[in-house]
mmCIF file of C-alpha atoms in Angstrom:
data_model
loop_
_atom_site.group_PDB
_atom_site.id
_atom_site.type_symbol
_atom_site.label_atom_id
_atom_site.label_comp_id
_atom_site.label_asym_id
_atom_site.label_seq_id
_atom_site.Cartn_x
_atom_site.Cartn_y
_atom_site.Cartn_z
ATOM 1 C CA MET T 1 85.647 126.861 133.001
ATOM 2 C CA LYS T 2 84.477 123.596 131.498
ATOM 3 C CA TYR T 3 87.018 120.804 131.370
ATOM 4 C CA TYR T 4 88.352 119.624 128.022
ATOM 5 C CA GLY T 5 91.106 117.038 128.133
ATOM 6 C CA LEU T 6 92.287 113.506 128.700
ATOM 7 C CA ILE T 7 92.368 111.523 131.924
ATOM 8 C CA GLY T 8 94.484 108.445 132.465
ATOM 9 C CA ARG T 9 97.154 107.148 134.797
ATOM 10 C CA HIS T 10 100.315 107.704 132.718
ATOM 11 C CA LEU T 11 100.110 110.273 129.920
ATOM 12 C CA SER T 12 103.674 111.462 129.354
ATOM 13 C CA HIS T 13 103.862 109.879 125.876
ATOM 14 C CA SER T 14 100.325 110.777 124.758
ATOM 15 C CA TYR T 15 99.802 112.790 121.571
ATOM 16 C CA SER T 16 96.193 113.646 122.473
ATOM 17 C CA ARG T 17 96.725 117.251 123.524
ATOM 18 C CA MET T 18 98.663 118.081 120.369
ATOM 19 C CA ILE T 19 95.989 116.443 118.196
ATOM 20 C CA HIS T 20 93.046 118.224 119.820
ATOM 21 C CA VAL T 21 94.807 121.591 119.903
ATOM 22 C CA GLU T 22 95.502 121.189 116.166
ATOM 23 C CA MET T 23 91.774 120.576 115.711
ATOM 24 C CA GLY T 24 90.936 123.802 117.516
ATOM 25 C CA CYS T 25 90.439 122.757 121.146
ATOM 26 C CA LYS T 26 93.045 125.115 122.612
ATOM 27 C CA GLU T 27 92.073 124.426 126.233
ATOM 28 C CA TYR T 28 92.627 120.655 125.932
ATOM 29 C CA CYS T 29 94.888 119.312 128.684
ATOM 30 C CA HIS T 30 96.212 116.064 130.170
ATOM 31 C CA THR T 31 95.256 115.001 133.692
ATOM 32 C CA GLU T 32 97.016 112.059 135.313
ATOM 33 C CA LEU T 33 94.918 110.458 138.048
ATOM 34 C CA GLU T 34 95.356 107.644 140.515
ATOM 35 C CA PRO T 35 92.336 105.297 140.786
ATOM 36 C CA GLU T 36 91.160 106.704 144.122
ATOM 37 C CA LYS T 37 90.924 110.212 142.617
ATOM 38 C CA ILE T 38 88.345 109.415 139.909
ATOM 39 C CA ALA T 39 85.317 110.233 142.066
ATOM 40 C CA ASP T 40 86.808 113.556 143.186
ATOM 41 C CA PHE T 41 87.559 114.468 139.576
ATOM 42 C CA PHE T 42 83.903 114.167 138.535
ATOM 43 C CA LYS T 43 82.768 116.057 141.626
ATOM 44 C CA THR T 44 85.083 119.008 141.075
ATOM 45 C CA HIS T 45 85.039 119.424 137.277
ATOM 46 C CA GLU T 46 82.306 120.632 134.974
ATOM 47 C CA ILE T 47 82.760 118.506 131.861
ATOM 48 C CA GLY T 48 82.680 120.076 128.433
ATOM 49 C CA GLY T 49 84.307 117.229 126.526
ATOM 50 C CA MET T 50 86.893 114.720 127.643
ATOM 51 C CA ASN T 51 88.687 111.563 126.657
ATOM 52 C CA VAL T 52 89.492 108.571 128.833
ATOM 53 C CA THR T 53 92.383 106.175 128.395
ATOM 54 C CA ILE T 54 93.948 103.203 130.171
ATOM 55 C CA PRO T 55 93.071 102.129 132.819
ATOM 56 C CA TYR T 56 89.803 104.043 133.295
ATOM 57 C CA LYS T 57 87.648 103.287 130.246
ATOM 58 C CA LYS T 58 85.338 101.085 132.339
ATOM 59 C CA GLU T 59 85.946 102.724 135.708
ATOM 60 C CA VAL T 60 84.201 105.942 134.595
ATOM 61 C CA LEU T 61 80.937 104.201 133.660
ATOM 62 C CA PRO T 62 79.269 104.688 137.096
ATOM 63 C CA TYR T 63 79.642 108.466 136.757
ATOM 64 C CA LEU T 64 77.736 108.651 133.456
ATOM 65 C CA ASP T 65 74.035 109.232 132.889
ATOM 66 C CA ASN T 66 73.925 107.489 129.523
ATOM 67 C CA ILE T 67 76.171 105.747 126.989
ATOM 68 C CA SER T 68 75.939 105.424 123.226
ATOM 69 C CA GLU T 69 75.205 102.223 121.323
ATOM 70 C CA ASP T 70 78.859 101.846 120.275
ATOM 71 C CA ALA T 71 80.036 102.261 123.862
ATOM 72 C CA ARG T 72 77.439 99.777 125.072
ATOM 73 C CA GLU T 73 78.427 97.212 122.443
ATOM 74 C CA ILE T 74 82.143 97.652 123.159
ATOM 75 C CA GLY T 75 81.674 97.735 126.923
ATOM 76 C CA CYS T 76 83.681 100.880 127.698
ATOM 77 C CA VAL T 77 83.960 104.562 126.822
ATOM 78 C CA ASN T 78 86.806 106.768 125.686
ATOM 79 C CA THR T 79 84.856 110.010 125.161
ATOM 80 C CA ILE T 80 82.490 111.873 127.499
ATOM 81 C CA ILE T 81 80.435 114.967 126.756
ATOM 82 C CA SER T 82 77.802 116.945 128.610
ATOM 83 C CA GLU T 83 74.333 117.113 127.072
ATOM 84 C CA ASN T 84 71.882 119.334 128.951
ATOM 85 C CA GLY T 85 73.739 118.712 132.180
ATOM 86 C CA ARG T 86 73.860 114.952 131.711
ATOM 87 C CA LEU T 87 77.126 113.082 131.072
ATOM 88 C CA VAL T 88 77.019 110.857 128.005
ATOM 89 C CA GLY T 89 79.732 108.330 127.169
ATOM 90 C CA HIS T 90 80.822 107.402 123.645
ATOM 91 C CA ASN T 91 83.459 105.132 122.179
ATOM 92 C CA THR T 92 85.238 106.474 119.093
ATOM 93 C CA ASP T 93 87.821 103.667 118.832
ATOM 94 C CA ALA T 94 85.711 101.582 116.447
ATOM 95 C CA TYR T 95 85.357 104.574 114.125
ATOM 96 C CA GLY T 96 89.104 105.163 114.335
ATOM 97 C CA PHE T 97 89.889 101.546 113.498
ATOM 98 C CA LEU T 98 87.518 101.536 110.503
ATOM 99 C CA TRP T 99 89.148 104.706 109.176
ATOM 100 C CA MET T 100 92.595 103.172 109.689
ATOM 101 C CA ALA T 101 91.630 100.101 107.643
ATOM 102 C CA LYS T 102 89.979 102.176 104.907
ATOM 103 C CA ASN T 103 92.961 104.501 104.600
ATOM 104 C CA ALA T 104 95.239 101.458 104.162
ATOM 105 C CA GLY T 105 92.942 99.978 101.510
ATOM 106 C CA ILE T 106 92.195 96.950 103.700
ATOM 107 C CA GLU T 107 88.692 95.535 103.212
ATOM 108 C CA MET T 108 87.139 93.422 105.980
ATOM 109 C CA LYS T 109 83.770 92.673 104.401
ATOM 110 C CA GLY T 110 83.369 88.939 103.871
ATOM 111 C CA LYS T 111 86.830 88.254 105.329
ATOM 112 C CA LYS T 112 88.088 86.213 108.264
ATOM 113 C CA VAL T 113 89.565 88.608 110.811
ATOM 114 C CA VAL T 114 91.889 87.365 113.551
ATOM 115 C CA ILE T 115 92.568 89.740 116.452
ATOM 116 C CA PHE T 116 95.526 89.160 118.758
ATOM 117 C CA GLY T 117 94.899 90.332 122.318
ATOM 118 C CA GLY T 118 92.315 89.744 125.001
ATOM 119 C CA GLY T 119 92.297 93.257 126.478
ATOM 120 C CA GLY T 120 89.933 96.154 126.029
ATOM 121 C CA ALA T 121 91.357 97.271 122.681
ATOM 122 C CA GLN T 122 90.180 94.107 120.933
ATOM 123 C CA LEU T 123 86.558 94.883 121.926
ATOM 124 C CA ALA T 124 86.547 98.001 119.760
ATOM 125 C CA VAL T 125 88.219 96.086 116.922
ATOM 126 C CA ARG T 126 85.585 93.339 117.134
ATOM 127 C CA ARG T 127 82.836 95.932 116.976
ATOM 128 C CA ALA T 128 84.455 97.617 113.970
ATOM 129 C CA ALA T 129 85.019 94.333 112.122
ATOM 130 C CA SER T 130 81.389 93.390 112.723
ATOM 131 C CA VAL T 131 80.159 96.739 111.403
ATOM 132 C CA ALA T 132 82.434 96.278 108.358
ATOM 133 C CA GLY T 133 80.785 92.927 107.584
ATOM 134 C CA ALA T 134 83.579 90.518 108.442
ATOM 135 C CA ARG T 135 82.652 86.904 107.718
ATOM 136 C CA GLU T 136 84.286 85.577 110.868
ATOM 137 C CA ILE T 137 85.970 87.300 113.815
ATOM 138 C CA ILE T 138 88.376 85.393 116.047
ATOM 139 C CA THR T 139 90.119 86.687 119.159
ATOM 140 C CA VAL T 140 93.407 85.001 120.047
ATOM 141 C CA SER T 141 94.640 85.414 123.619
ATOM 142 C CA ARG T 142 97.139 83.713 125.891
ATOM 143 C CA SER T 143 94.537 81.765 127.857
ATOM 144 C CA GLY T 144 91.475 81.693 125.603
ATOM 145 C CA GLU T 145 90.074 78.817 123.583
ATOM 146 C CA ASP T 146 91.890 80.300 120.599
ATOM 147 C CA ASN T 147 95.470 80.836 121.754
ATOM 148 C CA TYR T 148 99.029 80.965 120.502
ATOM 149 C CA GLU T 149 99.437 77.200 120.781
ATOM 150 C CA ASN T 150 96.698 76.389 118.260
ATOM 151 C CA LEU T 151 97.114 79.136 115.661
ATOM 152 C CA ASP T 152 97.145 76.531 112.920
ATOM 153 C CA ARG T 153 93.359 76.281 113.165
ATOM 154 C CA HIS T 154 93.213 79.858 111.834
ATOM 155 C CA ALA T 155 95.838 79.621 109.105
ATOM 156 C CA ASP T 156 93.127 80.765 106.678
ATOM 157 C CA ALA T 157 92.938 84.226 108.288
ATOM 158 C CA GLU T 158 92.772 87.051 105.761
ATOM 159 C CA ILE T 159 93.043 90.109 108.015
ATOM 160 C CA LEU T 160 95.317 90.161 111.077
ATOM 161 C CA VAL T 161 95.087 92.742 113.861
ATOM 162 C CA ASN T 162 97.566 93.245 116.688
ATOM 163 C CA ALA T 163 95.684 94.647 119.697
ATOM 164 C CA THR T 164 98.454 93.805 122.175
ATOM 165 C CA PRO T 165 101.433 95.901 123.317
ATOM 166 C CA VAL T 166 103.901 93.372 121.873
ATOM 167 C CA GLY T 167 106.393 95.330 119.772
ATOM 168 C CA MET T 168 105.665 98.691 121.418
ATOM 169 C CA TYR T 169 108.310 101.132 122.625
ATOM 170 C CA PRO T 170 110.337 100.846 124.853
ATOM 171 C CA THR T 171 110.538 97.093 124.117
ATOM 172 C CA PRO T 172 110.141 97.033 120.323
ATOM 173 C CA ASP T 173 111.997 93.798 119.598
ATOM 174 C CA GLY T 174 108.974 91.512 119.998
ATOM 175 C CA GLN T 175 106.584 90.286 117.323
ATOM 176 C CA ILE T 176 103.186 88.885 118.209
ATOM 177 C CA VAL T 177 103.095 86.356 115.363
ATOM 178 C CA ASP T 178 105.009 85.187 112.284
ATOM 179 C CA LEU T 179 103.094 86.042 109.099
ATOM 180 C CA ASP T 180 104.433 82.869 107.467
ATOM 181 C CA LEU T 181 101.724 81.051 109.445
ATOM 182 C CA PHE T 182 99.030 82.837 107.413
ATOM 183 C CA PRO T 183 99.659 82.285 103.685
ATOM 184 C CA GLY T 184 96.370 83.910 102.674
ATOM 185 C CA CYS T 185 96.871 87.111 104.646
ATOM 186 C CA GLU T 186 95.594 90.188 102.773
ATOM 187 C CA GLY T 187 96.076 92.902 105.381
ATOM 188 C CA VAL T 188 97.864 93.585 108.677
ATOM 189 C CA LEU T 189 96.718 96.263 111.123
ATOM 190 C CA ASP T 190 98.746 97.064 114.244
ATOM 191 C CA LEU T 191 97.266 99.378 116.875
ATOM 192 C CA ILE T 192 100.786 100.367 117.986
ATOM 193 C CA TYR T 193 102.037 103.726 116.669
ATOM 194 C CA ASN T 194 105.353 103.896 118.535
ATOM 195 C CA PRO T 195 107.550 102.715 116.866
ATOM 196 C CA PHE T 196 106.199 103.807 113.492
ATOM 197 C CA ARG T 197 106.670 100.296 112.066
ATOM 198 C CA THR T 198 106.647 97.308 114.393
ATOM 199 C CA ASN T 199 108.491 94.136 113.419
ATOM 200 C CA LEU T 200 105.110 92.725 112.406
ATOM 201 C CA LEU T 201 104.502 95.569 109.959
ATOM 202 C CA ILE T 202 108.034 95.374 108.588
ATOM 203 C CA GLN T 203 107.438 91.709 107.773
ATOM 204 C CA ALA T 204 104.132 92.625 106.120
ATOM 205 C CA GLU T 205 105.899 95.264 104.033
ATOM 206 C CA GLU T 206 108.565 92.778 102.935
ATOM 207 C CA LYS T 207 105.831 90.353 101.880
ATOM 208 C CA GLY T 208 103.938 93.042 99.958
ATOM 209 C CA ILE T 209 100.908 92.815 102.248
ATOM 210 C CA PRO T 210 98.942 96.060 102.814
ATOM 211 C CA PHE T 211 99.434 97.310 106.369
ATOM 212 C CA ALA T 212 98.902 100.233 108.731
ATOM 213 C CA ASN T 213 100.093 101.298 112.135
ATOM 214 C CA GLY T 214 97.926 102.736 114.887
ATOM 215 C CA LEU T 215 98.625 106.408 114.185
ATOM 216 C CA ALA T 216 95.690 106.610 111.761
ATOM 217 C CA MET T 217 93.365 105.087 114.362
ATOM 218 C CA LEU T 218 94.651 107.431 117.073
ATOM 219 C CA VAL T 219 94.044 110.590 115.057
ATOM 220 C CA ALA T 220 90.770 109.410 113.509
ATOM 221 C CA GLN T 221 89.218 108.512 116.862
ATOM 222 C CA ALA T 222 90.299 111.912 118.194
ATOM 223 C CA LYS T 223 88.620 113.583 115.219
ATOM 224 C CA LYS T 224 85.356 111.808 116.037
ATOM 225 C CA ALA T 225 85.699 112.771 119.719
ATOM 226 C CA GLU T 226 86.292 116.414 118.766
ATOM 227 C CA GLU T 227 83.109 116.299 116.666
ATOM 228 C CA TYR T 228 81.216 115.274 119.796
ATOM 229 C CA PHE T 229 82.864 118.127 121.695
ATOM 230 C CA LYS T 230 81.953 120.747 119.079
ATOM 231 C CA GLY T 231 78.691 119.307 117.829
ATOM 232 C CA GLU T 232 79.840 119.761 114.239
ATOM 233 C CA SER T 233 81.651 117.720 111.622
ATOM 234 C CA ILE T 234 85.375 117.955 110.859
ATOM 235 C CA ASP T 235 86.706 117.220 107.389
ATOM 236 C CA GLU T 236 88.588 113.921 107.085
ATOM 237 C CA SER T 237 91.524 115.767 105.522
ATOM 238 C CA GLU T 238 92.373 116.902 109.051
ATOM 239 C CA ILE T 239 93.253 113.326 109.961
ATOM 240 C CA LEU T 240 95.948 113.098 107.298
ATOM 241 C CA ARG T 241 97.237 116.595 108.034
ATOM 242 C CA ILE T 242 97.748 115.825 111.712
ATOM 243 C CA MET T 243 99.185 112.389 110.994
ATOM 244 C CA ARG T 244 101.849 114.081 108.852
ATOM 245 C CA ILE T 245 102.670 116.513 111.640
ATOM 246 C CA ILE T 246 103.101 113.746 114.217
ATOM 247 C CA ALA T 247 105.060 111.456 111.915
ATOM 248 C CA GLY T 248 107.196 114.351 110.692
ATOM 249 C CA ASN T 249 108.102 115.328 114.244
ATOM 250 C CA THR T 250 108.719 111.849 115.623
ATOM 251 C CA ARG T 251 110.063 109.776 112.740
ATOM 252 C CA ASN T 252 113.794 109.540 112.038
ATOM 253 C CA ILE T 253 115.447 110.385 108.730
ATOM 254 C CA VAL T 254 118.078 107.701 108.105
ATOM 255 C CA LEU T 255 120.845 108.134 105.535
ATOM 256 C CA ILE T 256 122.606 105.105 104.045
ATOM 257 C CA GLY T 257 124.987 104.785 101.108
ATOM 258 C CA MET T 258 128.559 104.163 100.034
ATOM 259 C CA PRO T 259 131.432 105.762 101.980
ATOM 260 C CA GLY T 260 131.854 109.306 100.699
ATOM 261 C CA SER T 261 128.390 109.499 99.120
ATOM 262 C CA GLY T 262 127.620 112.743 100.926
ATOM 263 C CA LYS T 263 125.644 111.527 103.926
ATOM 264 C CA SER T 264 127.351 113.817 106.448
ATOM 265 C CA THR T 265 126.917 116.939 104.344
ATOM 266 C CA ALA T 266 123.309 116.107 103.534
ATOM 267 C CA GLY T 267 122.625 115.366 107.201
ATOM 268 C CA ARG T 268 123.989 118.713 108.339
ATOM 269 C CA LEU T 269 121.896 120.592 105.779
ATOM 270 C CA LEU T 270 118.828 118.531 106.630
ATOM 271 C CA SER T 271 119.258 119.456 110.270
ATOM 272 C CA GLU T 272 119.233 123.120 109.297
ATOM 273 C CA LEU T 273 116.065 122.613 107.251
ATOM 274 C CA SER T 274 114.213 120.507 109.802
ATOM 275 C CA GLY T 275 115.589 121.414 113.204
ATOM 276 C CA LYS T 276 116.182 117.715 113.855
ATOM 277 C CA GLU T 277 119.113 116.486 115.919
ATOM 278 C CA ILE T 278 121.959 114.751 114.031
ATOM 279 C CA ILE T 279 123.351 111.424 115.208
ATOM 280 C CA ASP T 280 126.361 110.195 113.193
ATOM 281 C CA THR T 281 127.033 106.579 114.150
ATOM 282 C CA ASP T 282 130.744 106.841 113.264
ATOM 283 C CA ASP T 283 131.073 109.838 115.594
ATOM 284 C CA GLU T 284 129.242 107.936 118.323
ATOM 285 C CA ILE T 285 131.634 104.999 117.951
ATOM 286 C CA VAL T 286 134.630 107.307 118.391
ATOM 287 C CA LYS T 287 133.047 108.879 121.494
ATOM 288 C CA ALA T 288 132.189 105.522 123.028
ATOM 289 C CA THR T 289 135.548 103.826 122.393
ATOM 290 C CA GLY T 290 137.988 106.711 122.610
ATOM 291 C CA MET T 291 139.559 105.446 119.367
ATOM 292 C CA SER T 292 139.467 106.708 115.808
ATOM 293 C CA ILE T 293 137.897 104.519 113.138
ATOM 294 C CA PRO T 294 141.321 103.562 111.662
ATOM 295 C CA GLU T 295 142.547 102.684 115.178
ATOM 296 C CA ILE T 296 139.575 100.365 115.700
ATOM 297 C CA PHE T 297 140.356 98.606 112.417
ATOM 298 C CA GLU T 298 143.984 98.250 113.430
ATOM 299 C CA LYS T 299 143.012 96.777 116.777
ATOM 300 C CA GLY T 300 140.284 94.337 115.792
ATOM 301 C CA GLY T 301 139.580 94.682 112.092
ATOM 302 C CA GLU T 302 136.159 95.012 110.534
ATOM 303 C CA THR T 303 134.607 92.485 112.944
ATOM 304 C CA LEU T 304 135.285 94.698 115.979
ATOM 305 C CA PHE T 305 134.163 97.814 114.115
ATOM 306 C CA ARG T 306 130.831 96.235 113.104
ATOM 307 C CA GLN T 307 130.223 95.244 116.708
ATOM 308 C CA TYR T 308 130.715 98.830 117.870
ATOM 309 C CA GLU T 309 128.650 100.060 114.937
ATOM 310 C CA SER T 310 125.636 97.906 115.838
ATOM 311 C CA GLU T 311 125.744 99.234 119.379
ATOM 312 C CA ALA T 312 125.835 102.800 118.051
ATOM 313 C CA VAL T 313 122.952 102.164 115.636
ATOM 314 C CA LYS T 314 120.770 100.670 118.348
ATOM 315 C CA LYS T 315 121.456 103.593 120.669
ATOM 316 C CA ALA T 316 120.737 106.140 117.922
ATOM 317 C CA CYS T 317 117.419 104.445 117.208
ATOM 318 C CA ASP T 318 116.330 104.728 120.835
ATOM 319 C CA GLY T 319 115.485 108.367 120.121
ATOM 320 C CA PHE T 320 112.853 109.938 117.890
ATOM 321 C CA GLY T 321 112.752 112.729 115.359
ATOM 322 C CA ARG T 322 116.448 112.446 114.544
ATOM 323 C CA ILE T 323 118.661 112.466 111.491
ATOM 324 C CA ILE T 324 120.737 109.288 111.686
ATOM 325 C CA ILE T 325 123.849 109.129 109.504
ATOM 326 C CA THR T 326 125.175 105.596 109.111
ATOM 327 C CA GLY T 327 128.505 104.259 107.930
ATOM 328 C CA GLY T 328 128.714 102.931 104.403
ATOM 329 C CA GLY T 329 128.740 99.314 105.534
ATOM 330 C CA ALA T 330 126.054 99.486 108.223
ATOM 331 C CA VAL T 331 123.740 97.570 105.890
ATOM 332 C CA LYS T 332 126.078 94.578 106.045
ATOM 333 C CA THR T 333 124.958 93.828 109.600
ATOM 334 C CA GLU T 334 121.519 92.212 109.738
ATOM 335 C CA ALA T 335 121.041 93.357 113.337
ATOM 336 C CA ASN T 336 120.883 96.971 112.107
ATOM 337 C CA PHE T 337 117.913 96.411 109.810
ATOM 338 C CA LEU T 338 115.012 96.363 112.270
ATOM 339 C CA PRO T 339 116.160 99.227 114.542
ATOM 340 C CA LEU T 340 116.697 101.560 111.570
ATOM 341 C CA LYS T 341 113.500 100.487 109.830
ATOM 342 C CA ARG T 342 111.163 100.684 112.821
ATOM 343 C CA GLY T 343 111.456 104.396 113.521
ATOM 344 C CA GLY T 344 112.950 105.794 110.338
ATOM 345 C CA ARG T 345 112.348 106.577 106.718
ATOM 346 C CA ILE T 346 115.561 105.361 105.085
ATOM 347 C CA TYR T 347 117.193 107.244 102.219
ATOM 348 C CA HIS T 348 119.829 105.602 100.025
ATOM 349 C CA LEU T 349 122.194 108.260 98.694
ATOM 350 C CA GLU T 350 123.540 107.293 95.268
ATOM 351 C CA ARG T 351 126.670 108.971 93.925
ATOM 352 C CA ASP T 352 128.916 108.225 90.956
ATOM 353 C CA ILE T 353 131.441 105.619 92.141
ATOM 354 C CA THR T 354 134.367 107.367 90.437
ATOM 355 C CA SER T 355 133.809 110.503 92.543
ATOM 356 C CA LEU T 356 133.810 108.756 95.942
ATOM 357 C CA PRO T 357 136.701 109.910 98.196
ATOM 358 C CA ARG T 358 138.900 107.301 99.902
ATOM 359 C CA ASP T 359 140.909 109.245 102.511
ATOM 360 C CA GLY T 360 140.241 108.281 106.137
ATOM 361 C CA ARG T 361 138.094 105.313 105.122
ATOM 362 C CA PRO T 362 139.863 102.028 105.972
ATOM 363 C CA LEU T 363 137.715 99.811 103.773
ATOM 364 C CA SER T 364 137.722 102.188 100.794
ATOM 365 C CA LYS T 365 141.410 103.041 100.765
ATOM 366 C CA ASN T 366 142.649 100.153 98.636
ATOM 367 C CA ALA T 367 139.344 98.617 97.635
ATOM 368 C CA ASP T 368 137.722 98.043 94.276
ATOM 369 C CA LEU T 369 134.808 100.424 94.914
ATOM 370 C CA GLU T 370 132.789 99.137 91.986
ATOM 371 C CA GLU T 371 132.970 95.604 93.393
ATOM 372 C CA MET T 372 132.148 96.885 96.878
ATOM 373 C CA TYR T 373 129.101 98.682 95.486
ATOM 374 C CA ARG T 374 127.987 95.606 93.567
ATOM 375 C CA GLN T 375 128.105 93.524 96.745
ATOM 376 C CA ARG T 376 126.323 96.101 98.858
ATOM 377 C CA LEU T 377 123.601 97.204 96.428
ATOM 378 C CA PRO T 378 121.179 94.365 97.355
ATOM 379 C CA MET T 379 121.575 95.386 101.002
ATOM 380 C CA TYR T 380 121.004 99.070 100.276
ATOM 381 C CA THR T 381 117.943 98.082 98.259
ATOM 382 C CA ARG T 382 116.508 96.031 101.116
ATOM 383 C CA PHE T 383 117.032 98.734 103.728
ATOM 384 C CA ARG T 384 115.919 101.773 101.774
ATOM 385 C CA ASP T 385 112.537 103.447 101.485
ATOM 386 C CA ALA T 386 113.692 105.894 98.821
ATOM 387 C CA VAL T 387 116.689 106.556 96.543
ATOM 388 C CA ILE T 388 118.229 110.006 96.240
ATOM 389 C CA ASP T 389 120.656 110.823 93.429
ATOM 390 C CA VAL T 390 123.277 113.061 95.026
ATOM 391 C CA LYS T 391 123.572 116.401 93.236
ATOM 392 C CA GLU T 392 126.645 118.575 92.776
ATOM 393 C CA ASN T 393 124.816 121.187 94.821
ATOM 394 C CA ALA T 394 124.512 119.659 98.322
ATOM 395 C CA ASP T 395 121.659 122.016 99.232
ATOM 396 C CA GLU T 396 119.637 120.571 96.363
ATOM 397 C CA THR T 397 120.223 117.027 97.648
ATOM 398 C CA ALA T 398 119.104 117.956 101.166
ATOM 399 C CA GLU T 399 116.032 119.759 99.846
ATOM 400 C CA MET T 400 115.050 116.689 97.797
ATOM 401 C CA ILE T 401 115.243 114.483 100.897
ATOM 402 C CA TRP T 402 113.326 116.950 103.067
ATOM 403 C CA ARG T 403 110.610 117.416 100.450
ATOM 404 C CA ASP T 404 110.171 113.665 100.104
ATOM 405 C CA PHE T 405 110.075 113.226 103.880
ATOM 406 C CA CYS T 406 107.429 115.908 104.336
ATOM 407 C CA GLU T 407 105.288 114.281 101.650
ATOM 408 C CA ASN T 408 105.833 110.674 102.730
ATOM 409 C CA SER T 409 106.497 110.692 106.476
ATOM 410 C CA CYS T 410 103.295 108.671 107.003
ATOM 411 C CA ASN T 411 104.237 106.006 104.437
#
């Protein structure tokens, strides 16, 4: 049988097989190889169509009979096919990046593009920006002439591209650059797709700057590779369809709102609709401390509770494809914003204040709930991606959230 699949060194987190199987390549597989096994692989496999990822995009070049113009310009390949018994290398990353930018409405023609990262990924981005007609293309690296110590010389950048792993899971707290340094920025593109929104993209969103993560590039380049495999075109609608599948499976649904707004009930029903695991941060606090919520308040007040809550939120956000139910005041802690936002689509559940229950809720018991809501509303507004008006019928509320998530999981 001819080989169809992906080779690389570490592939446990790759989405490639799922993407190519969705596009019809049922025999697509993942093959992890150590460097010394590359030669044996090409000797023992008859290639039908294959992809190549880190760290072998250049290492495979000696085994090829020819490479395409894009691959030659970029200096490496990520796709190999057999043509009349000869192995031909292509690079589909530039195509994927151009589709990513187009889908986000980000225009590079006539613009100054600054790329962060000196590795192989930036080569494909440079090629794509050149094809798109960028006015100027600058690569910023740690040790290059243009580096992170002299960014002020490029404060006029209009399009920014992160081609580094800074901000990528499992260390998502980093941010390659502060967008405040680029007052004329018109678009931000981050090649990272895990987490769904890096800190860089969250800042772009808060500033109202168009942005995109690397999921679009990943699926688009795979679509182009699959076209080489099949020798026929694939409709672009497949890119969006598969992006929705991946985002829907891996992105969290986060519920925020006033105490008693119905988050727990909606979360349980959403789990039944989606099959997603539920993580209730209040329940996790009780498990971790061995104390009830009222007992924690008695022991250390709200300060101690918020400390435990932040730990529970961070732990909940370490997973993917979950339903995360937060406490009513989780939005009061700034440290919760980025973890919840990076991997989740956040739903603010709104319910009539007069119908909110108070029992078992230390802060609600004797509080002026209208005043509490007034103070918290700006925080709910900042955190949320969507607002859901809680219905009398809880099933209807859950269905509204699930429908919105299915339609907007890529947004």
